[in-house]
Short mmCIF file of N, CA and C in Angstrom, two decimals:
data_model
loop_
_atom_site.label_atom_id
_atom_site.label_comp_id
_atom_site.label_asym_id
_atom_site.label_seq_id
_atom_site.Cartn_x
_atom_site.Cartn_y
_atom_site.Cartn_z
N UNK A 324 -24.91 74.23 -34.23
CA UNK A 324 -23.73 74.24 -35.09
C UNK A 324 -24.07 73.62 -36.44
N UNK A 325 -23.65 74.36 -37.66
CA UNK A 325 -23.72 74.27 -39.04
C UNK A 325 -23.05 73.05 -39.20
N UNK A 326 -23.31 72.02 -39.88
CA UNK A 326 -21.93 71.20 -40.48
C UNK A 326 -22.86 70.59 -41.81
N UNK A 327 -21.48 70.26 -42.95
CA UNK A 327 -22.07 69.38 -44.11
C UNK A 327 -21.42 68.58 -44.19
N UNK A 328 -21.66 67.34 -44.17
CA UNK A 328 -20.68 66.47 -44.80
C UNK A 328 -20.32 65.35 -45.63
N UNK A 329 -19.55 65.45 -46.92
CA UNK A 329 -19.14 65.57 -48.34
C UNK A 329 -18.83 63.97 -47.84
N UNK A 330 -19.40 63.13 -48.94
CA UNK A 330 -18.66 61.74 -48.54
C UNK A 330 -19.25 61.21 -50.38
N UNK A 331 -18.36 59.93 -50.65
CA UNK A 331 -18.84 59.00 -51.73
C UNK A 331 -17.97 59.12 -52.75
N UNK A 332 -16.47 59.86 -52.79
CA UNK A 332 -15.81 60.29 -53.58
C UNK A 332 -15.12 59.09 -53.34
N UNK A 333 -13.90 58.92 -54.72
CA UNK A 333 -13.11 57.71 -54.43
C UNK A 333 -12.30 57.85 -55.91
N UNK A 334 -11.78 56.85 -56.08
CA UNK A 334 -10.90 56.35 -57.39
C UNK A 334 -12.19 55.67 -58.59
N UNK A 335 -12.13 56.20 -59.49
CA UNK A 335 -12.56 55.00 -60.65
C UNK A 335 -11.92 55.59 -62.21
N UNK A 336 -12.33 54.41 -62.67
CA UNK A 336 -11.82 54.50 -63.99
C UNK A 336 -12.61 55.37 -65.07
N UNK A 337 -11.81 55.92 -66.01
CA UNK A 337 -13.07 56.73 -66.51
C UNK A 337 -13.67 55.58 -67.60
N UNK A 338 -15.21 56.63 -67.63
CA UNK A 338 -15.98 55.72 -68.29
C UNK A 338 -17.12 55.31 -66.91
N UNK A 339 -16.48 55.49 -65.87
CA UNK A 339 -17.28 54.67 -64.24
C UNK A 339 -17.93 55.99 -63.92
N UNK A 340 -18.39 55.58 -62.70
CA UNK A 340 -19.78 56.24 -61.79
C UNK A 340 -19.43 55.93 -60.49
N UNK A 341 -19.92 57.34 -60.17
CA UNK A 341 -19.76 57.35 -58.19
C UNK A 341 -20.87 58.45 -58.16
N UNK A 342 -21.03 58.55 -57.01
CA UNK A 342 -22.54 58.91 -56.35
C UNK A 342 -22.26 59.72 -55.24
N UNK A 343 -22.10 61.12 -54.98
CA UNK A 343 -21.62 61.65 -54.06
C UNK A 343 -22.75 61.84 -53.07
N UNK A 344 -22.72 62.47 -51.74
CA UNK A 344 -23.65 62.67 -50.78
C UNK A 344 -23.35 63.82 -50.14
N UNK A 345 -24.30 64.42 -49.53
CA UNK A 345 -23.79 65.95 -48.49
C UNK A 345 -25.00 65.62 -47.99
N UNK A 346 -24.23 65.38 -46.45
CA UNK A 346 -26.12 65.62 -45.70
C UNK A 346 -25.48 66.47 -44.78
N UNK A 347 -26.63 67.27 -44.33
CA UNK A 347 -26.14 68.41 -43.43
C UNK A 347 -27.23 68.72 -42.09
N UNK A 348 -26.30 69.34 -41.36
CA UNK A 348 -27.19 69.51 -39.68
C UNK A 348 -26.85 71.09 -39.18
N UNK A 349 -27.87 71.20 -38.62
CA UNK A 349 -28.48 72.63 -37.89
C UNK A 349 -28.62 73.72 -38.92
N UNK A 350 -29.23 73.09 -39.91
CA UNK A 350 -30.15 74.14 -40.87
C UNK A 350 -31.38 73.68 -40.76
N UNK A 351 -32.44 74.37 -41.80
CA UNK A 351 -33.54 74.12 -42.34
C UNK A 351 -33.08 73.47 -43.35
N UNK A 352 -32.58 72.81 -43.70
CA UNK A 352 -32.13 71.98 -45.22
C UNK A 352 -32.96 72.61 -46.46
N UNK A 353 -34.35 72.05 -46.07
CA UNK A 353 -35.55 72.57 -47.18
C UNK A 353 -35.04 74.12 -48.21
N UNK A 354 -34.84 74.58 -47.32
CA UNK A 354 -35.01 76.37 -47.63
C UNK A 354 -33.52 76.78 -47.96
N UNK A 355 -32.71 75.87 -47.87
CA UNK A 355 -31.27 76.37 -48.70
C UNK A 355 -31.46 75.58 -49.93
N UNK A 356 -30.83 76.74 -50.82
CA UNK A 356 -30.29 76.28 -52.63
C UNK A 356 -29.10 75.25 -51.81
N UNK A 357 -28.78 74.19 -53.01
CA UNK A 357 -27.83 73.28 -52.51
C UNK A 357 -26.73 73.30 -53.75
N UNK A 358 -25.51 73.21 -53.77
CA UNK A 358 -24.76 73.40 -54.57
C UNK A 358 -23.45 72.00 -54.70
N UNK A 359 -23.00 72.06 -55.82
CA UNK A 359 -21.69 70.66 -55.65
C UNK A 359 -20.77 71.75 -56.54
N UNK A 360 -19.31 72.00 -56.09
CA UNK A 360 -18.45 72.74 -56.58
C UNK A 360 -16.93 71.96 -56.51
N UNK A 361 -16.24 72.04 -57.35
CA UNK A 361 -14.53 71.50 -57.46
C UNK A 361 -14.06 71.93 -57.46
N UNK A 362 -12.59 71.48 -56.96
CA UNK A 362 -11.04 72.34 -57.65
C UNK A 362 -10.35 71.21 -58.03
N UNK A 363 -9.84 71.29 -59.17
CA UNK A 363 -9.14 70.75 -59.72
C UNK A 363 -7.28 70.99 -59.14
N UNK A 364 -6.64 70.58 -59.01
CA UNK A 364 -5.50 70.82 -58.93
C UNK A 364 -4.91 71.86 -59.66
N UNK A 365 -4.16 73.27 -59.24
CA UNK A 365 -4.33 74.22 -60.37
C UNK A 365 -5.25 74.98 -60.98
N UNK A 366 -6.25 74.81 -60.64
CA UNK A 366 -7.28 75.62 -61.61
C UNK A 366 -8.37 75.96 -59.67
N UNK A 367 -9.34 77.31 -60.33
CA UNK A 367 -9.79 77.85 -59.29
C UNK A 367 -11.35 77.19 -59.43
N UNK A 368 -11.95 76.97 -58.22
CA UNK A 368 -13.14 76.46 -57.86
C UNK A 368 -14.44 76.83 -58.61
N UNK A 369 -15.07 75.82 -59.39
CA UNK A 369 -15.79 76.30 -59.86
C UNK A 369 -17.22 75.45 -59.63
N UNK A 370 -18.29 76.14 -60.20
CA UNK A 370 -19.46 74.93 -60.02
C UNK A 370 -19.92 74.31 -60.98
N UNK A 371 -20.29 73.02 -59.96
CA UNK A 371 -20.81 71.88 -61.42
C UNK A 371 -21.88 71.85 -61.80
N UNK A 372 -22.85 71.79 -60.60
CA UNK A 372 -24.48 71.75 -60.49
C UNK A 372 -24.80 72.38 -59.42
N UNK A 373 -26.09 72.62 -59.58
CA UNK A 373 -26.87 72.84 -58.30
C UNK A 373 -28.28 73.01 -58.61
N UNK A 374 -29.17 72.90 -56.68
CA UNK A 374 -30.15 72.75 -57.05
C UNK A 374 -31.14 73.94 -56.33
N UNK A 375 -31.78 74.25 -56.77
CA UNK A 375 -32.61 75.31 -55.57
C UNK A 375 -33.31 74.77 -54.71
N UNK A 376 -34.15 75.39 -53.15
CA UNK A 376 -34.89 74.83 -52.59
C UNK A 376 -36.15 74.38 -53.16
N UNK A 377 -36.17 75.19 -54.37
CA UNK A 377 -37.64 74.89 -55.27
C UNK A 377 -37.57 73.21 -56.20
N UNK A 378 -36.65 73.17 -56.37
CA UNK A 378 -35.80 71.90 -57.14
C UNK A 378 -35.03 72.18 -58.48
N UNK A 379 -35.09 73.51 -58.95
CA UNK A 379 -34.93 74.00 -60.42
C UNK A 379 -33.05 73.64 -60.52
N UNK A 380 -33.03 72.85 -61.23
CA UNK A 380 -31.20 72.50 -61.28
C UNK A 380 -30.54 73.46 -62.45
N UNK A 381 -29.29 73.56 -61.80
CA UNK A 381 -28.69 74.12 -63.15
C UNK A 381 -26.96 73.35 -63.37
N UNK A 382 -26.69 73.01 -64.61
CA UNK A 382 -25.21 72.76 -64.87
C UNK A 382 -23.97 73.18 -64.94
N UNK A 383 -22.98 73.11 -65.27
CA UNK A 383 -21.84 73.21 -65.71
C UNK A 383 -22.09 72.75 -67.15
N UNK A 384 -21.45 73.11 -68.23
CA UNK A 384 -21.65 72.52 -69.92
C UNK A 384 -20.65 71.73 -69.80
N UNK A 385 -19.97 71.40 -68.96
CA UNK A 385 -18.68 70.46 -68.73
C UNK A 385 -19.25 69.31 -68.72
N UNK A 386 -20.72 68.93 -68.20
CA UNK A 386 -20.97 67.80 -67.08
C UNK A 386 -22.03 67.87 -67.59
N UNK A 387 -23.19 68.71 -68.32
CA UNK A 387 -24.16 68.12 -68.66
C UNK A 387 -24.69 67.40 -69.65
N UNK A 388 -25.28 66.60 -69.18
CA UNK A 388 -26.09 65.36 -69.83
C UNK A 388 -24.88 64.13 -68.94
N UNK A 389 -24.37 63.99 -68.62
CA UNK A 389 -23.47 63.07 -67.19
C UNK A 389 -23.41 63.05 -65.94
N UNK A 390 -23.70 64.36 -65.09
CA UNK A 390 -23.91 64.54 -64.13
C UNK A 390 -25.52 65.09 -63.77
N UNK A 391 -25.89 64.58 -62.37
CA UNK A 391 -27.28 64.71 -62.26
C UNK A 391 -27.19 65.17 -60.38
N UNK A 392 -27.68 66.29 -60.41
CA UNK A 392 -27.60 66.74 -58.90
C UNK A 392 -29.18 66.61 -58.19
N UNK A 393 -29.42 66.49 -57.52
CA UNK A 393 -30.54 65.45 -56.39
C UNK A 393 -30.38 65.98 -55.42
N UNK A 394 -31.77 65.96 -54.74
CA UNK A 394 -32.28 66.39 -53.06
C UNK A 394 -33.02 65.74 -52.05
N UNK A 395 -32.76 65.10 -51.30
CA UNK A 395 -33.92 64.81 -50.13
C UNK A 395 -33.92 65.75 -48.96
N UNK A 396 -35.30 65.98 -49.02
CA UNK A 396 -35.29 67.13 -47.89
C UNK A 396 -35.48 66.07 -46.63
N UNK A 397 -35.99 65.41 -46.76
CA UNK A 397 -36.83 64.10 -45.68
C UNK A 397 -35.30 63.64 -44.98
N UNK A 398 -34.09 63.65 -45.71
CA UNK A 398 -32.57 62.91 -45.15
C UNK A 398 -32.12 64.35 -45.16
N UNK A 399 -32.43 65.44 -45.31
CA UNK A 399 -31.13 66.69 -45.38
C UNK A 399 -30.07 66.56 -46.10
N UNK A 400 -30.40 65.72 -47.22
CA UNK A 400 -29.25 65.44 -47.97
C UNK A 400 -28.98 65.26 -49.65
N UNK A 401 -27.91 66.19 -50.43
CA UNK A 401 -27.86 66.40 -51.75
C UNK A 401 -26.79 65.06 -52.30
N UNK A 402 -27.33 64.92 -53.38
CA UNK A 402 -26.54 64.14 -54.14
C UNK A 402 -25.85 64.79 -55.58
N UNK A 403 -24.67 63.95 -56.00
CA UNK A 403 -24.37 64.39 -57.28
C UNK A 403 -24.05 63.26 -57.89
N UNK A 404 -25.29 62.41 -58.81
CA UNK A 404 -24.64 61.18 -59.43
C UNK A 404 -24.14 61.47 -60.93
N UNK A 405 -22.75 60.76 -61.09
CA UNK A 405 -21.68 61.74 -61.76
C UNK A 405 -21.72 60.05 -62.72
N UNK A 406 -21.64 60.05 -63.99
CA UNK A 406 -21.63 59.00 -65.14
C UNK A 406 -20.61 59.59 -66.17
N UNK A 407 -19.83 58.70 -66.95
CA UNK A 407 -19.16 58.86 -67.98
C UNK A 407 -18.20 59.63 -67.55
N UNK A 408 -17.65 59.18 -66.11
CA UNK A 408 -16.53 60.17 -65.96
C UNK A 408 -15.39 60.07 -66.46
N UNK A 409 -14.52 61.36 -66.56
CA UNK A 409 -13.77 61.43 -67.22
C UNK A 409 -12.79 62.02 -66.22
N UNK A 410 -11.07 61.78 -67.19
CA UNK A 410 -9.84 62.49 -66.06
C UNK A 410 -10.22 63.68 -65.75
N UNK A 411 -10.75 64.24 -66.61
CA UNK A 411 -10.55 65.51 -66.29
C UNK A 411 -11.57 66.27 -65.02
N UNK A 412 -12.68 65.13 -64.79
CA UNK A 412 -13.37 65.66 -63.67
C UNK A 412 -12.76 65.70 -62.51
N UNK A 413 -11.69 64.71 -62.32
CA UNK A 413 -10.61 64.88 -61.33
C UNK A 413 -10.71 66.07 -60.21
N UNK A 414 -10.94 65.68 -59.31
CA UNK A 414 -10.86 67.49 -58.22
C UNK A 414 -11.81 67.15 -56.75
N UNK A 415 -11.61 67.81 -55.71
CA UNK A 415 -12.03 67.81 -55.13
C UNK A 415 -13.36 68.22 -55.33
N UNK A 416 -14.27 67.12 -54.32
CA UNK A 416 -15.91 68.12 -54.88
C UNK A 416 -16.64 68.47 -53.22
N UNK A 417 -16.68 69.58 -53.49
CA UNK A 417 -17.69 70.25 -51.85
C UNK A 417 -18.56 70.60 -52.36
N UNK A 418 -19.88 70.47 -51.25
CA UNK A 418 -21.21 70.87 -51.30
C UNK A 418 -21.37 72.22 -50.63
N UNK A 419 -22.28 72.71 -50.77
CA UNK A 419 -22.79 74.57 -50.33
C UNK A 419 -23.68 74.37 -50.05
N UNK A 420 -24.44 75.03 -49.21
CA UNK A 420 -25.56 75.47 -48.83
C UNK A 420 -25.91 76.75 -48.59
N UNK A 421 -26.81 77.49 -49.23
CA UNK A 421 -26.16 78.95 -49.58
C UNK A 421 -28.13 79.77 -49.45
N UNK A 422 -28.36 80.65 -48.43
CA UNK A 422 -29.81 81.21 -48.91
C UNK A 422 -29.65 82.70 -48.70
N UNK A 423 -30.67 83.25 -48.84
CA UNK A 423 -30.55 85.09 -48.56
C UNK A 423 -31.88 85.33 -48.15
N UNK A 424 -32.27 85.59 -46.46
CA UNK A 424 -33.34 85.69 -46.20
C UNK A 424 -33.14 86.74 -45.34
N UNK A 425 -34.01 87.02 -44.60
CA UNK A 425 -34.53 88.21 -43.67
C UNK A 425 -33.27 88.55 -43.00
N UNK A 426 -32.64 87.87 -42.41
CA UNK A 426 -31.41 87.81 -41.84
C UNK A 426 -29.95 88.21 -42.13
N UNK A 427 -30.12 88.00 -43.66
CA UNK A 427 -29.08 88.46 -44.51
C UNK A 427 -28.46 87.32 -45.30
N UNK A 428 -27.25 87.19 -45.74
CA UNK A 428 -27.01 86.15 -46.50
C UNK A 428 -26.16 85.06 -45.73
N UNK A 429 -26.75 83.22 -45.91
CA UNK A 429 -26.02 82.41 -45.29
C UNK A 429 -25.42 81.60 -46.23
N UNK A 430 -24.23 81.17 -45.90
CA UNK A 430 -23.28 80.50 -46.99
C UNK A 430 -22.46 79.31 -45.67
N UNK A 431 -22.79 78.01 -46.55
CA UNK A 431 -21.95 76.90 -45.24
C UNK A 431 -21.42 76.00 -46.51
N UNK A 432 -20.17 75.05 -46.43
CA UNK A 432 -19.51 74.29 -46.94
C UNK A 432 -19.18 73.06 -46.37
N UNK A 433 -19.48 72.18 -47.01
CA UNK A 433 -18.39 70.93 -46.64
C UNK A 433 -17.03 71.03 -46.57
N UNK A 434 -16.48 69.88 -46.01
CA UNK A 434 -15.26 69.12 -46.20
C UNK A 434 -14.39 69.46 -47.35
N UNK A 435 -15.21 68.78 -48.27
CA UNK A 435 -14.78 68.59 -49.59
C UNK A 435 -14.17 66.62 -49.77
N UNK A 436 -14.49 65.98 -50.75
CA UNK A 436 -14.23 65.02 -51.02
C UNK A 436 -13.79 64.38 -51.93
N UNK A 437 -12.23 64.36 -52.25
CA UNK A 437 -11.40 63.24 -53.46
C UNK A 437 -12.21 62.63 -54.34
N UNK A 438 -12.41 63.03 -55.92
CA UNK A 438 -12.72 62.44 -56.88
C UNK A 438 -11.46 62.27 -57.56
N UNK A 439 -11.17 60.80 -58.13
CA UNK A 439 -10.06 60.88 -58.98
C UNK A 439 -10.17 59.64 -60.16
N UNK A 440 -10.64 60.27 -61.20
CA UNK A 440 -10.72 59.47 -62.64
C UNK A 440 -9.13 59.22 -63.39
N UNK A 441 -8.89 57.79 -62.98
CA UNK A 441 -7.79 57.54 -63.92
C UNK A 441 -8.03 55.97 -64.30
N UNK A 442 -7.59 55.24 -65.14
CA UNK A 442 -6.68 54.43 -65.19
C UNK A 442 -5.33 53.67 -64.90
#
């Protein structure tokens, strides 16, 4: 059984830092692209970062140069350390794990986990 699970989200002020986590079980971890995606309240899911199994990251222009997405293959587990946050990052954030091999295409999700930048 597939599972991921999304933890490290919380309340801070903007301007603060939180450090999200997704570690995941009954994959190959290694060999899935790893992904961190939101929804904002109102608005439709989009992505922030992600990373390939190769390590090649890519952004959101929302978040880059503030947010930094990370891999341990050794823990099965992605990070998204998120700086200079702001309200507006506000949103739930889930991780993906997403590959396309011999088999056809696999796509698994977290939870999803409460980010909320206010004052």
């Amino acid at each position: 059984q597939v599972q991921l699970v999304d933890s490290g989200g919380g309340l801070v002020q903007p301007g603060g830092s939180l450090k999200l986590s997704c570690t995941a079980s009954g994959i190959t971890f290694s060999i899935y692209n790893m992904g961190w995606y939101r929804r904002a309240p109102g608005k439709e899911r989009e992505l922030v970062a992600s990373i390939t199994s190769g390590g090649s990251r890519n952004y959101a222009d929302s978040v880059k140069g503030r947010f930094t997405i990370s891999r341990d293959d050794a823990k099965n587990t992605v990070y998204l350390q998120m700086n200079s946050l702001k309200p507006e990052d506000t949103a739930v954030y889930y991780c993906r794990a997403s590959r396309r091999g011999a088999l056809g295409f696999r796509d698994y999700w977290g939870q999803g986990t409460q980010v909320t930048v206010s004052s």
